[in-house]
Short mmCIF file of C-alpha atoms in Angstrom, two decimals:
data_model
loop_
_atom_site.label_atom_id
_atom_site.label_comp_id
_atom_site.label_asym_id
_atom_site.label_seq_id
_atom_site.Cartn_x
_atom_site.Cartn_y
_atom_site.Cartn_z
CA MET A 1 0.00 0.00 0.00
CA LYS A 2 2.86 2.37 0.81
CA ASN A 3 4.33 1.84 -2.67
CA ILE A 4 0.96 2.50 -4.32
CA ILE A 5 0.41 5.70 -2.36
CA SER A 6 3.97 6.90 -3.10
CA ALA A 7 3.56 6.22 -6.79
CA ILE A 8 0.19 8.02 -6.97
CA VAL A 9 1.53 11.06 -5.11
CA PHE A 10 4.58 11.09 -7.36
CA MET A 11 2.54 10.93 -10.56
CA LEU A 12 0.16 13.61 -9.37
CA SER A 13 3.12 15.92 -8.93
CA LEU A 14 4.19 15.56 -12.56
CA THR A 15 1.35 17.44 -14.26
CA PRO A 16 1.49 21.23 -14.42
CA PHE A 17 -2.13 21.90 -15.46
CA SER A 18 -5.12 22.25 -13.16
CA PHE A 19 -7.27 19.88 -15.21
CA ALA A 20 -4.62 17.19 -14.98
CA GLN A 21 -6.17 15.85 -11.76
CA HIS A 22 -9.64 15.53 -13.22
CA ILE A 23 -11.34 12.44 -14.51
CA PRO A 24 -10.33 11.60 -18.10
CA PRO A 25 -13.43 12.97 -19.92
CA CYS A 26 -13.16 16.21 -17.97
CA GLN A 27 -10.10 17.58 -19.82
CA GLY A 28 -10.54 21.29 -20.40
CA THR A 29 -14.01 21.33 -18.81
CA ALA A 30 -14.76 24.38 -16.68
CA HIS A 31 -16.43 23.88 -13.33
CA SER A 32 -19.61 25.80 -12.64
CA THR A 33 -22.62 24.07 -11.09
CA SER A 34 -23.20 20.37 -11.01
CA ILE A 35 -25.72 18.75 -13.27
CA CYS A 36 -26.81 15.13 -13.37
CA TRP A 37 -24.58 14.17 -16.32
CA GLY A 38 -21.40 15.48 -14.72
CA TYR A 39 -22.29 14.04 -11.33
CA ALA A 40 -22.98 10.53 -12.69
CA THR A 41 -19.87 10.56 -14.89
CA GLY A 42 -17.66 11.65 -12.00
CA ARG A 43 -19.11 8.97 -9.72
CA ALA A 44 -18.36 6.32 -12.37
CA PHE A 45 -14.68 7.39 -12.25
CA GLY A 46 -14.54 7.24 -8.46
CA ARG A 47 -14.96 10.89 -7.50
CA SER A 48 -17.12 12.24 -4.66
CA TRP A 49 -19.31 15.26 -4.14
CA ASN A 50 -16.58 17.39 -2.56
CA ASP A 51 -13.56 15.64 -4.10
CA SER A 52 -10.52 17.93 -3.81
CA ARG A 53 -9.26 16.97 -7.24
CA CYS A 54 -12.48 17.06 -9.20
CA PRO A 55 -15.48 18.16 -7.08
CA LEU A 56 -18.70 16.73 -8.45
CA SER A 57 -20.62 19.60 -6.83
CA THR A 58 -19.42 21.79 -9.70
CA LEU A 59 -18.88 19.27 -12.54
CA HIS A 60 -20.83 20.47 -15.54
CA PHE A 61 -21.40 17.88 -18.29
CA THR A 62 -24.25 17.99 -20.77
CA THR A 63 -24.05 14.34 -21.76
CA ILE A 64 -22.37 11.08 -20.88
CA PRO A 65 -19.18 10.99 -23.07
CA SER A 66 -19.46 8.07 -25.46
CA ALA A 67 -15.65 7.95 -25.88
CA TYR A 68 -15.39 6.56 -22.34
CA PHE A 69 -18.71 4.66 -21.97
CA ASP A 70 -20.57 1.92 -23.84
CA TYR A 71 -24.34 2.35 -24.11
CA TYR A 72 -26.90 -0.46 -23.62
CA SER A 73 -30.44 0.52 -24.61
CA GLY A 74 -33.66 -0.87 -23.16
CA SER A 75 -35.96 0.20 -20.38
CA SER A 76 -35.63 -3.17 -18.62
CA LEU A 77 -31.96 -2.30 -17.82
CA SER A 78 -31.10 -5.98 -18.27
CA GLY A 79 -27.58 -6.77 -16.99
CA ILE A 80 -27.09 -3.49 -15.18
CA GLN A 81 -24.31 -3.42 -12.53
CA SER A 82 -23.02 -1.24 -9.76
CA GLY A 83 -21.12 1.71 -11.21
CA ASP A 84 -23.29 1.97 -14.32
CA ILE A 85 -25.22 5.12 -15.22
CA VAL A 86 -28.99 4.96 -15.92
CA ARG A 87 -30.05 7.19 -18.79
CA PHE A 88 -33.35 8.97 -19.05
CA ALA A 89 -34.46 11.34 -21.79
CA ALA A 90 -33.06 14.34 -19.93
CA HIS A 91 -31.49 12.85 -16.84
CA ALA A 92 -28.80 10.46 -15.56
CA ALA A 93 -28.36 8.64 -12.23
CA TYR A 94 -25.47 6.62 -10.82
CA VAL A 95 -26.20 2.98 -9.89
CA VAL A 96 -25.21 2.00 -6.33
CA THR A 97 -27.08 -1.32 -5.99
CA PRO A 98 -28.55 -3.17 -8.98
CA ASN A 99 -31.79 -5.16 -8.85
CA THR A 100 -33.78 -7.24 -11.32
CA ASN A 101 -36.75 -5.03 -10.50
CA VAL A 102 -36.01 -1.72 -12.12
CA ASN A 103 -37.96 0.18 -9.49
CA ASN A 104 -35.79 -1.27 -6.71
CA ILE A 105 -32.43 -0.28 -8.20
CA VAL A 106 -30.69 2.08 -5.74
CA VAL A 107 -29.07 5.16 -7.27
CA ASP A 108 -27.35 8.41 -6.33
CA GLN A 109 -28.13 11.57 -8.29
CA VAL A 110 -28.36 15.31 -8.66
CA PRO A 111 -32.10 15.88 -9.28
CA TYR A 112 -31.71 19.07 -11.29
CA ASP A 113 -29.09 21.52 -12.53
CA GLY A 114 -27.29 23.04 -9.55
CA GLY A 115 -29.10 20.72 -7.18
CA GLN A 116 -27.67 18.91 -4.18
CA GLU A 117 -26.47 15.31 -4.14
CA GLN A 118 -29.12 12.73 -3.28
CA THR A 119 -27.96 9.26 -2.20
CA GLY A 120 -29.72 5.92 -1.73
CA ILE A 121 -32.71 6.82 -3.94
CA LEU A 122 -34.90 4.05 -5.41
CA LEU A 123 -35.00 4.24 -9.18
CA GLY A 124 -38.81 3.91 -9.04
CA THR A 125 -38.93 7.30 -7.34
CA VAL A 126 -36.77 8.82 -10.07
CA ILE A 127 -39.00 7.27 -12.76
CA GLN A 128 -41.97 9.17 -11.31
CA THR A 129 -40.36 12.50 -12.31
CA GLN A 130 -38.10 11.49 -15.26
CA GLY A 131 -40.21 8.87 -16.99
CA GLN A 132 -39.05 5.40 -18.06
CA PRO A 133 -35.28 4.81 -18.47
CA LEU A 134 -33.95 4.49 -21.99
CA GLY A 135 -30.91 2.32 -21.11
CA TYR A 136 -27.62 2.53 -19.25
CA TYR A 137 -23.95 3.45 -19.73
CA ARG A 138 -20.97 1.34 -18.61
CA LYS A 139 -17.41 2.64 -18.31
CA LYS A 140 -15.09 1.30 -21.02
CA PRO A 141 -11.74 -0.38 -20.27
CA LEU A 142 -9.62 1.92 -22.46
CA TRP A 143 -6.21 2.07 -20.79
CA LYS A 144 -3.22 -0.24 -21.26
CA ILE A 145 0.16 -0.64 -19.60
CA THR A 146 3.26 -1.80 -21.45
CA VAL A 147 5.89 -3.41 -19.24
CA GLN A 148 9.40 -4.00 -20.57
CA ASN A 149 13.04 -4.52 -19.64
CA SER A 150 15.76 -1.98 -20.24
CA PHE A 151 17.52 -4.57 -22.43
CA THR A 152 16.01 -6.27 -25.46
CA GLY A 153 14.22 -9.51 -24.63
CA GLY A 154 13.81 -11.46 -21.44
CA ASN A 155 10.59 -11.78 -19.48
CA VAL A 156 8.46 -9.47 -17.38
CA GLY A 157 5.97 -10.33 -14.68
CA VAL A 158 2.46 -8.89 -14.95
CA ASP A 159 -0.38 -9.77 -12.60
CA GLY A 160 1.31 -12.96 -11.41
CA ALA A 161 2.28 -14.34 -14.83
CA GLU A 162 5.40 -14.05 -17.01
CA TYR A 163 5.43 -12.68 -20.53
CA THR A 164 8.06 -11.91 -23.13
CA SER A 165 9.28 -8.31 -22.91
CA PRO A 166 7.78 -5.96 -23.95
CA TYR A 167 4.30 -6.97 -22.84
CA THR A 168 1.15 -4.82 -23.17
CA THR A 169 -1.82 -5.57 -20.95
CA PRO A 170 -5.38 -5.88 -22.22
CA GLN A 171 -7.49 -2.76 -21.78
CA LEU A 172 -7.87 -1.67 -18.17
CA PHE A 173 -10.22 0.56 -16.30
CA TRP A 174 -8.98 3.93 -15.17
CA GLU A 175 -7.61 4.10 -11.62
CA THR A 176 -7.19 0.36 -11.35
CA SER A 177 -3.73 -1.08 -10.62
CA VAL A 178 -1.49 -3.76 -12.13
CA PRO A 179 0.99 -5.88 -10.14
CA VAL A 180 4.34 -6.05 -11.97
CA ASP A 181 7.56 -7.92 -11.28
CA ALA A 182 11.10 -7.42 -12.62
CA VAL A 183 11.49 -11.20 -12.90
CA MET A 184 14.90 -11.07 -14.66
CA GLU A 185 16.61 -10.11 -11.38
CA GLY A 186 19.41 -12.63 -10.83
CA ARG A 187 18.78 -14.46 -14.10
CA ILE A 188 21.31 -14.95 -16.88
CA TYR A 189 20.34 -13.41 -20.21
CA ASP A 190 22.65 -12.98 -23.22
CA GLY A 191 25.53 -14.18 -21.10
CA TYR A 192 25.05 -11.72 -18.21
CA VAL A 193 23.39 -11.97 -14.83
CA ARG A 194 20.86 -9.12 -14.68
CA ARG A 195 20.48 -7.01 -11.55
CA PHE A 196 17.33 -4.90 -11.07
CA GLN A 197 17.83 -1.19 -10.31
CA TYR A 198 14.51 0.67 -10.59
CA TRP A 199 11.26 1.16 -12.48
CA GLN A 200 10.87 4.10 -14.83
CA ASP A 201 7.77 5.87 -16.11
CA ASP A 202 8.76 6.12 -19.76
CA TYR A 203 6.30 8.93 -20.51
CA SER A 204 7.84 11.30 -17.98
CA GLY A 205 11.29 9.70 -17.92
CA GLN A 206 11.13 9.72 -14.14
CA GLN A 207 12.54 7.01 -11.90
CA LEU A 208 9.84 5.59 -9.62
CA SER A 209 10.33 4.74 -5.96
CA LEU A 210 9.07 1.20 -6.45
CA SER A 211 10.60 -2.15 -5.55
CA LYS A 212 11.24 -5.10 -7.88
CA THR A 213 7.68 -6.31 -7.27
CA ALA A 214 5.39 -3.30 -7.40
CA THR A 215 1.89 -2.14 -8.23
CA ILE A 216 1.45 0.31 -11.08
CA PRO A 217 -1.69 2.49 -10.78
CA VAL A 218 -3.60 3.17 -13.99
CA THR A 219 -3.92 6.92 -13.47
CA PHE A 220 -2.92 8.65 -16.68
CA TYR A 221 -3.53 12.30 -15.99
CA ASP A 222 -2.20 13.28 -19.37
CA TYR A 223 -5.11 11.28 -20.88
CA THR A 224 -2.92 9.02 -22.95
CA GLN A 225 -4.47 5.60 -23.06
CA THR A 226 -1.22 3.59 -23.04
CA ARG A 227 1.68 4.10 -20.65
CA SER A 228 5.03 2.28 -20.71
CA TYR A 229 7.05 1.25 -17.67
CA THR A 230 10.60 -0.06 -17.89
CA ALA A 231 12.44 -2.23 -15.40
CA PHE A 232 16.04 -1.03 -15.52
CA PHE A 233 18.81 -3.56 -15.00
CA LEU A 234 22.59 -3.57 -14.79
CA LYS A 235 24.74 -6.32 -16.24
CA GLU A 236 26.82 -8.32 -13.81
CA PHE A 237 30.32 -9.06 -15.12
CA ASN A 238 32.38 -12.11 -14.21
CA ILE A 239 35.86 -10.90 -13.20
CA VAL A 240 38.90 -13.11 -12.60
CA PHE A 241 42.40 -12.08 -11.49
CA ARG A 242 45.56 -14.06 -12.18
CA ASN A 243 49.34 -13.82 -12.23
CA SER A 244 51.57 -14.53 -15.20
CA PHE A 245 55.06 -15.73 -14.39
CA VAL A 246 57.17 -16.55 -17.46
CA GLY A 247 58.26 -20.16 -17.30
CA VAL A 248 56.22 -20.83 -14.14
CA GLY A 249 52.57 -20.24 -15.01
CA ASN A 250 49.82 -18.38 -13.21
CA GLY A 251 50.13 -19.56 -9.62
CA GLY A 252 51.11 -17.56 -6.59
CA VAL A 253 48.89 -15.15 -4.71
CA ILE A 254 47.10 -11.95 -5.62
CA LYS A 255 44.94 -9.42 -3.74
CA VAL A 256 41.44 -8.36 -4.73
CA ASN A 257 39.84 -5.46 -2.85
CA GLY A 258 42.51 -5.84 -0.18
CA THR A 259 42.00 -9.58 0.44
CA GLN A 260 44.56 -12.17 -0.65
CA TYR A 261 43.59 -15.10 -2.89
CA ASN A 262 45.34 -17.85 -4.77
CA SER A 263 45.90 -17.23 -8.48
CA PRO A 264 43.85 -17.63 -10.58
CA THR A 265 41.01 -16.43 -8.40
CA SER A 266 37.45 -17.60 -8.51
CA THR A 267 34.97 -15.33 -10.26
CA PHE A 268 34.05 -11.98 -8.72
CA PRO A 269 30.62 -10.57 -9.69
CA VAL A 270 30.94 -6.86 -10.54
CA ARG A 271 27.94 -4.80 -11.56
CA GLU A 272 28.06 -2.52 -14.54
CA GLY A 273 29.44 0.89 -13.59
CA THR A 274 31.11 -0.29 -10.39
CA SER A 275 34.80 -0.94 -9.73
CA ILE A 276 37.08 -3.64 -8.37
CA THR A 277 40.73 -3.32 -7.30
CA GLY A 278 43.50 -5.81 -8.02
CA GLU A 279 46.90 -5.76 -6.37
CA ALA A 280 49.93 -7.71 -7.61
CA ILE A 281 52.22 -9.03 -4.88
CA TYR A 282 56.00 -9.40 -4.94
CA GLN A 283 56.76 -13.11 -4.95
CA VAL A 284 59.76 -15.47 -4.96
CA SER A 285 59.78 -18.97 -6.46
CA ASN A 286 62.74 -21.29 -6.87
CA GLY A 287 65.32 -18.54 -6.60
CA ILE A 288 63.52 -16.14 -8.95
CA GLU A 289 62.00 -12.91 -7.66
CA TYR A 290 58.96 -11.71 -9.58
CA LEU A 291 58.63 -7.94 -9.91
CA PHE A 292 55.31 -6.49 -11.10
CA ASP A 293 55.40 -4.90 -14.55
CA HIS A 294 51.83 -4.23 -15.79
CA TRP A 295 48.22 -5.41 -15.92
CA SER A 296 46.45 -6.58 -19.05
CA ASP A 297 42.95 -7.75 -19.94
CA GLY A 298 44.13 -9.23 -23.23
CA SER A 299 43.58 -6.09 -25.28
CA THR A 300 44.52 -3.17 -23.03
CA ASN A 301 47.51 -2.72 -20.73
CA TYR A 302 47.19 -0.91 -17.41
CA VAL A 303 50.05 0.61 -15.43
CA GLY A 304 49.82 0.98 -11.67
CA ASN A 305 49.63 -1.28 -8.66
CA PRO A 306 47.21 -1.60 -7.04
CA TYR A 307 44.87 -0.74 -9.93
CA THR A 308 41.13 -0.06 -9.80
CA PHE A 309 39.23 -1.42 -12.78
CA THR A 310 35.74 -0.46 -13.98
CA PRO A 311 34.80 -3.41 -16.21
CA THR A 312 32.61 -3.08 -19.29
CA ASP A 313 32.34 -6.84 -19.90
CA HIS A 314 33.48 -10.17 -18.52
CA ARG A 315 37.22 -9.83 -17.97
CA THR A 316 40.30 -11.65 -16.74
CA TYR A 317 42.86 -9.18 -15.43
CA THR A 318 46.39 -10.58 -15.53
CA ALA A 319 49.31 -9.22 -13.51
CA TYR A 320 52.47 -9.62 -15.58
CA PHE A 321 55.82 -9.88 -13.83
CA VAL A 322 59.47 -9.73 -14.77
CA GLY A 323 61.41 -12.60 -13.22
CA LYS A 324 64.93 -11.89 -12.00
CA PRO A 325 67.30 -14.30 -10.29
CA LEU A 326 67.99 -13.59 -6.65
CA PRO A 327 71.57 -12.62 -5.70
CA MET A 328 73.97 -15.50 -5.21
CA ILE A 329 73.72 -17.50 -1.99
CA ASN A 330 76.79 -17.59 0.27
CA PHE A 331 78.62 -15.24 -2.07
CA GLY A 332 81.76 -13.91 -0.49
CA LEU A 333 85.20 -12.49 -1.15
CA HIS A 334 87.98 -14.65 0.21
CA HIS A 335 91.71 -14.94 -0.20
CA VAL A 336 93.10 -18.23 -1.40
CA VAL A 337 94.81 -18.95 1.89
CA ASN A 338 96.20 -15.85 3.62
CA VAL A 339 96.87 -12.19 3.12
CA GLY A 340 99.11 -11.76 0.12
CA GLN A 341 97.22 -14.24 -2.10
CA ASN A 342 94.95 -13.56 -5.06
CA ILE A 343 91.38 -12.37 -4.46
CA HIS A 344 89.14 -15.44 -4.60
CA LEU A 345 85.32 -15.32 -5.04
CA VAL A 346 83.10 -18.22 -4.03
CA TRP A 347 79.32 -18.79 -4.16
CA ASN A 348 76.69 -21.50 -4.29
CA ASP A 349 75.33 -22.58 -7.64
CA HIS A 350 71.98 -20.87 -8.21
CA PRO A 351 69.03 -23.14 -7.24
CA ASN A 352 67.15 -22.42 -10.49
CA THR A 353 68.53 -24.54 -13.33
CA ASN A 354 67.43 -21.90 -15.86
CA VAL A 355 70.14 -19.65 -14.42
CA THR A 356 72.85 -20.63 -16.91
CA GLN A 357 75.60 -18.04 -16.51
CA TYR A 358 77.30 -15.75 -14.01
CA GLN A 359 78.81 -12.37 -14.77
CA ILE A 360 81.78 -11.26 -12.65
CA TRP A 361 81.86 -7.49 -12.04
CA ARG A 362 84.41 -5.36 -10.22
CA LYS A 363 84.63 -1.78 -8.94
CA VAL A 364 87.84 -0.27 -7.59
CA LYS A 365 88.20 2.79 -5.38
CA HIS A 366 91.87 3.69 -5.66
CA SER A 367 93.51 4.60 -2.38
CA SER A 368 96.04 6.88 -4.10
CA THR A 369 93.52 9.14 -5.85
CA GLY A 370 90.17 8.45 -4.16
CA THR A 371 88.58 7.91 -7.58
CA THR A 372 86.37 4.92 -8.41
CA GLU A 373 86.95 2.76 -11.48
CA GLY A 374 84.16 0.64 -12.96
CA PRO A 375 81.96 -1.19 -12.63
CA THR A 376 83.77 -3.45 -15.12
CA LEU A 377 82.55 -6.79 -16.49
CA LEU A 378 85.53 -9.12 -15.98
CA THR A 379 84.23 -12.42 -17.33
CA THR A 380 81.17 -14.61 -17.83
CA LEU A 381 81.09 -18.11 -16.39
CA ASN A 382 78.79 -21.03 -17.11
CA ARG A 383 76.51 -22.64 -14.59
CA GLY A 384 78.28 -25.16 -12.40
CA THR A 385 81.16 -22.81 -11.68
CA THR A 386 81.15 -21.71 -8.05
CA SER A 387 84.45 -19.84 -7.69
CA TRP A 388 86.67 -17.42 -9.52
CA THR A 389 90.05 -15.82 -8.80
CA ASP A 390 90.98 -12.25 -9.64
CA TYR A 391 94.66 -12.39 -10.60
CA ASP A 392 94.83 -8.63 -10.96
CA TYR A 393 94.73 -8.15 -7.17
CA ILE A 394 96.02 -9.74 -4.01
CA TYR A 395 94.15 -9.71 -0.75
CA THR A 396 95.28 -7.32 2.01
CA SER A 397 93.98 -6.34 5.40
CA GLY A 398 94.77 -2.65 5.22
CA TYR A 399 92.09 -0.01 4.78
CA THR A 400 94.78 2.19 3.23
CA ASP A 401 94.83 -0.08 0.14
CA ASP A 402 92.36 -0.07 -2.76
CA LEU A 403 88.72 -0.75 -1.86
CA LEU A 404 87.47 -3.59 -4.08
CA SER A 405 83.81 -4.39 -4.77
CA TYR A 406 82.73 -7.59 -6.54
CA ASP A 407 79.41 -8.82 -7.84
CA VAL A 408 78.57 -12.28 -9.19
CA ARG A 409 75.45 -11.56 -11.23
CA ALA A 410 73.25 -14.50 -12.25
CA TYR A 411 71.67 -14.68 -15.72
CA TYR A 412 68.11 -16.10 -16.03
CA ARG A 413 67.87 -17.58 -19.51
CA THR A 414 64.05 -17.96 -19.48
CA GLU A 415 63.46 -14.21 -19.45
CA GLY A 416 66.90 -12.94 -20.41
CA THR A 417 67.28 -11.07 -17.12
CA TYR A 418 70.12 -10.58 -14.66
CA ALA A 419 70.00 -10.38 -10.89
CA ASN A 420 70.09 -6.96 -9.29
CA GLU A 421 73.48 -5.68 -8.14
CA SER A 422 74.74 -7.20 -4.92
CA TRP A 423 78.28 -6.13 -4.06
CA VAL A 424 80.76 -7.52 -1.52
CA VAL A 425 83.83 -5.51 -0.57
CA GLY A 426 87.41 -6.02 0.60
CA TYR A 427 90.87 -4.47 0.39
CA GLY A 428 93.62 -5.38 -2.05
CA LYS A 429 96.70 -4.32 -3.96
CA GLN A 430 97.21 -4.58 -7.68
CA TYR A 431 99.89 -6.93 -8.99
CA ASP A 432 102.93 -5.56 -10.81
CA ILE A 433 103.31 -8.21 -13.51
CA ALA A 434 106.59 -8.73 -15.42
CA GLN A 435 106.98 -11.06 -18.37
CA ASP A 436 109.91 -13.50 -18.60
CA ASN A 437 111.38 -15.02 -21.75
CA SER A 438 109.35 -18.21 -21.41
CA GLY A 439 106.06 -16.41 -21.60
CA ALA A 440 105.24 -17.07 -17.94
CA SER A 441 104.65 -14.09 -15.67
CA ALA A 442 105.58 -13.52 -12.04
CA THR A 443 104.70 -10.92 -9.43
CA VAL A 444 107.44 -8.59 -8.40
CA SER A 445 105.89 -6.78 -5.49
CA PHE A 446 104.52 -9.65 -3.36
CA LEU A 447 105.52 -13.24 -2.60
CA PRO A 448 102.84 -15.83 -1.80
CA ASN A 449 102.91 -17.57 1.56
CA GLU A 450 101.79 -20.99 0.35
CA TYR A 451 101.43 -23.12 -2.78
CA SER A 452 98.18 -22.77 -4.77
CA VAL A 453 96.81 -23.34 -8.25
CA VAL A 454 93.63 -22.08 -10.01
CA ASN A 455 92.47 -21.57 -13.57
CA TYR A 456 90.00 -19.28 -15.33
CA PRO A 457 87.71 -19.46 -17.05
CA ASN A 458 86.43 -22.89 -16.14
CA PRO A 459 84.67 -24.32 -18.13
CA PHE A 460 86.65 -22.87 -21.05
CA ASN A 461 86.71 -22.73 -24.83
CA PRO A 462 89.16 -22.72 -26.48
CA SER A 463 91.72 -21.80 -23.81
CA THR A 464 92.14 -21.22 -20.11
CA THR A 465 94.82 -19.58 -17.99
CA ILE A 466 96.34 -21.56 -15.14
CA ARG A 467 97.86 -19.54 -12.35
CA TYR A 468 99.98 -21.06 -9.60
CA ALA A 469 101.76 -19.60 -6.59
CA LEU A 470 105.18 -20.66 -5.25
CA PRO A 471 106.31 -19.51 -1.80
CA LYS A 472 109.90 -20.48 -2.70
CA ASP A 473 112.06 -21.39 -5.67
CA GLY A 474 111.79 -24.92 -6.99
CA HIS A 475 111.09 -27.34 -9.80
CA VAL A 476 107.50 -27.22 -11.16
CA MET A 477 105.77 -30.02 -13.06
CA LEU A 478 102.35 -29.13 -14.54
CA LYS A 479 100.62 -31.76 -16.69
CA VAL A 480 97.13 -32.42 -18.14
CA TYR A 481 95.51 -35.89 -18.07
CA ASP A 482 92.21 -37.28 -19.33
CA MET A 483 89.78 -38.97 -16.95
CA LEU A 484 91.38 -42.36 -17.68
CA GLY A 485 94.71 -41.08 -16.43
CA ARG A 486 96.35 -40.77 -19.83
CA GLU A 487 98.76 -37.86 -20.14
CA MET A 488 97.56 -35.35 -22.72
CA MET A 489 100.18 -32.58 -22.48
CA THR A 490 102.92 -31.04 -20.31
CA LEU A 491 102.56 -27.34 -19.64
CA VAL A 492 105.52 -26.72 -17.26
CA ASN A 493 108.58 -28.86 -16.47
CA GLU A 494 111.36 -26.57 -15.18
CA GLU A 495 112.70 -24.52 -12.32
CA ARG A 496 110.68 -21.48 -11.23
CA GLU A 497 111.35 -18.66 -8.82
CA ALA A 498 109.07 -17.92 -5.90
CA GLY A 499 106.03 -15.85 -6.84
CA SER A 500 102.83 -16.07 -8.87
CA HIS A 501 103.02 -17.51 -12.36
CA GLU A 502 100.59 -18.24 -15.17
CA VAL A 503 100.54 -20.42 -18.25
CA LYS A 504 97.90 -20.71 -20.97
CA LEU A 505 96.37 -24.08 -21.85
CA ASP A 506 95.36 -24.24 -25.53
CA GLY A 507 92.45 -26.65 -25.86
CA THR A 508 92.31 -26.72 -29.63
CA ARG A 509 94.19 -30.05 -29.56
CA LEU A 510 91.74 -31.55 -27.09
CA GLY A 511 88.19 -32.75 -27.41
CA SER A 512 85.28 -31.60 -25.27
CA GLY A 513 85.24 -33.09 -21.81
CA VAL A 514 86.63 -33.01 -18.30
CA TYR A 515 90.40 -33.17 -17.71
CA LEU A 516 92.71 -33.33 -14.72
CA CYS A 517 95.41 -30.71 -14.22
CA ARG A 518 98.17 -31.95 -11.84
CA ILE A 519 100.89 -29.76 -10.35
CA THR A 520 103.88 -30.82 -8.22
CA ALA A 521 106.34 -28.32 -6.76
CA GLY A 522 108.60 -28.52 -3.67
CA GLY A 523 106.69 -31.40 -2.14
CA PHE A 524 103.30 -29.76 -2.97
CA THR A 525 100.88 -31.75 -5.16
CA SER A 526 97.41 -30.67 -6.28
CA VAL A 527 94.95 -32.01 -8.87
CA MET A 528 92.05 -29.91 -10.18
CA LYS A 529 89.33 -30.64 -12.72
CA ILE A 530 89.05 -28.46 -15.78
CA SER A 531 86.25 -28.61 -18.38
CA LEU A 532 86.56 -27.95 -22.07
CA MET A 533 83.23 -27.18 -23.75
CA LYS A 534 83.15 -26.86 -27.54
#
């Protein structure tokens, strides 16, 4: 009832003309004094003697309007009903209670022009002054309501039944009412769940304060005989969020409206015109850190994180990441044995097997000038190598020497990315290298404390440099064997002075594989594996 009253009050407020609140046949009619025709017509349309909208005490009609009433002739008044109007030659009376005996029909009337309302009068009494009745008028059902959805198709509910939209009712009596229902609420149509918003009076374009199930009053004060009402709906979009990790897939976690979910998420329902926020999360998997790059729905890229989307259709929003290898584990700068030996870098092999190479970088802050040199890429090593020696510097403990910074930077083949910089520092002095006639080199400035041997690069192709340290003069034997113990070549077999020396191994005469490099000097013996990769 509250909805009906609200709707009637609302519709009454729409019309700017004074006659707009009158009964339909009264358009443009001036009020003066009531006569029987106006009184009976007004009563048939539900008005009263002192009605504030259309007072029958001043309603002046000179006939019953045939546009709004059907006429049934005959003095017997056969079939007459309550609400009909009895017609006499020069008079009309409104039927309150019908009866098969014409004289016992109860009517209300105005007995003469400008007269007062008389109620509960027997028709027999009226006949005494007006003569026999000629017939009666009955109000026509002239008005229709069209009910439709704001989208093409679907169903609408009218008077408890469902019909295809748009649906137009049969003709209705004025000031009746029609129950309607926006039955597509929550249903899927054309691939979208439909969500009811409001009813609209299409004639005025006004939004009505009515619920999904409502009652539309048939009160057309503009005197149109058909009025359209539209149930407005919003589409509901299915929204999914997911991650995209190159080489890994779409797992991990992701936030939606501040709550964390596994990727890909289940479907989020988002109504047309509303928003939803996705947030990509920094993640690490198998030694690879995933850094957010951009969002995409398959056709448009979006920059920003978190990002608030206002969908216009079903969408999957994908957070794309750039995968970078994490810095090396247990990476450190160490001397070979003690102060005075070459700088030696060690690290753990990267846990991700798609990390295939390591770059060795160096920066030097010179103690003599205070200037910084580098960073400089020294070499690139293959996966499986977990150490490297810098023969340009020896390790010292003095802060007055050069400050050395090293970085072993992993390369992730899957995405072609390198790890972020991660430097370790130490102090060292640069070698002063002199060449002898044999092609071997020795340090002049510093003598090693112990025997040692290393090579770089390893693996190598086609050559590698073998460096060895002698704390004292002596005979050096340096040979290469295959894995079966067969001697392949002799690199050094002679006396050497104390110091650091190097010799180049040319692998062009060898096939790919792993070899053993054996050195003996002054009672020191060491065997190391070297790999030739062609």
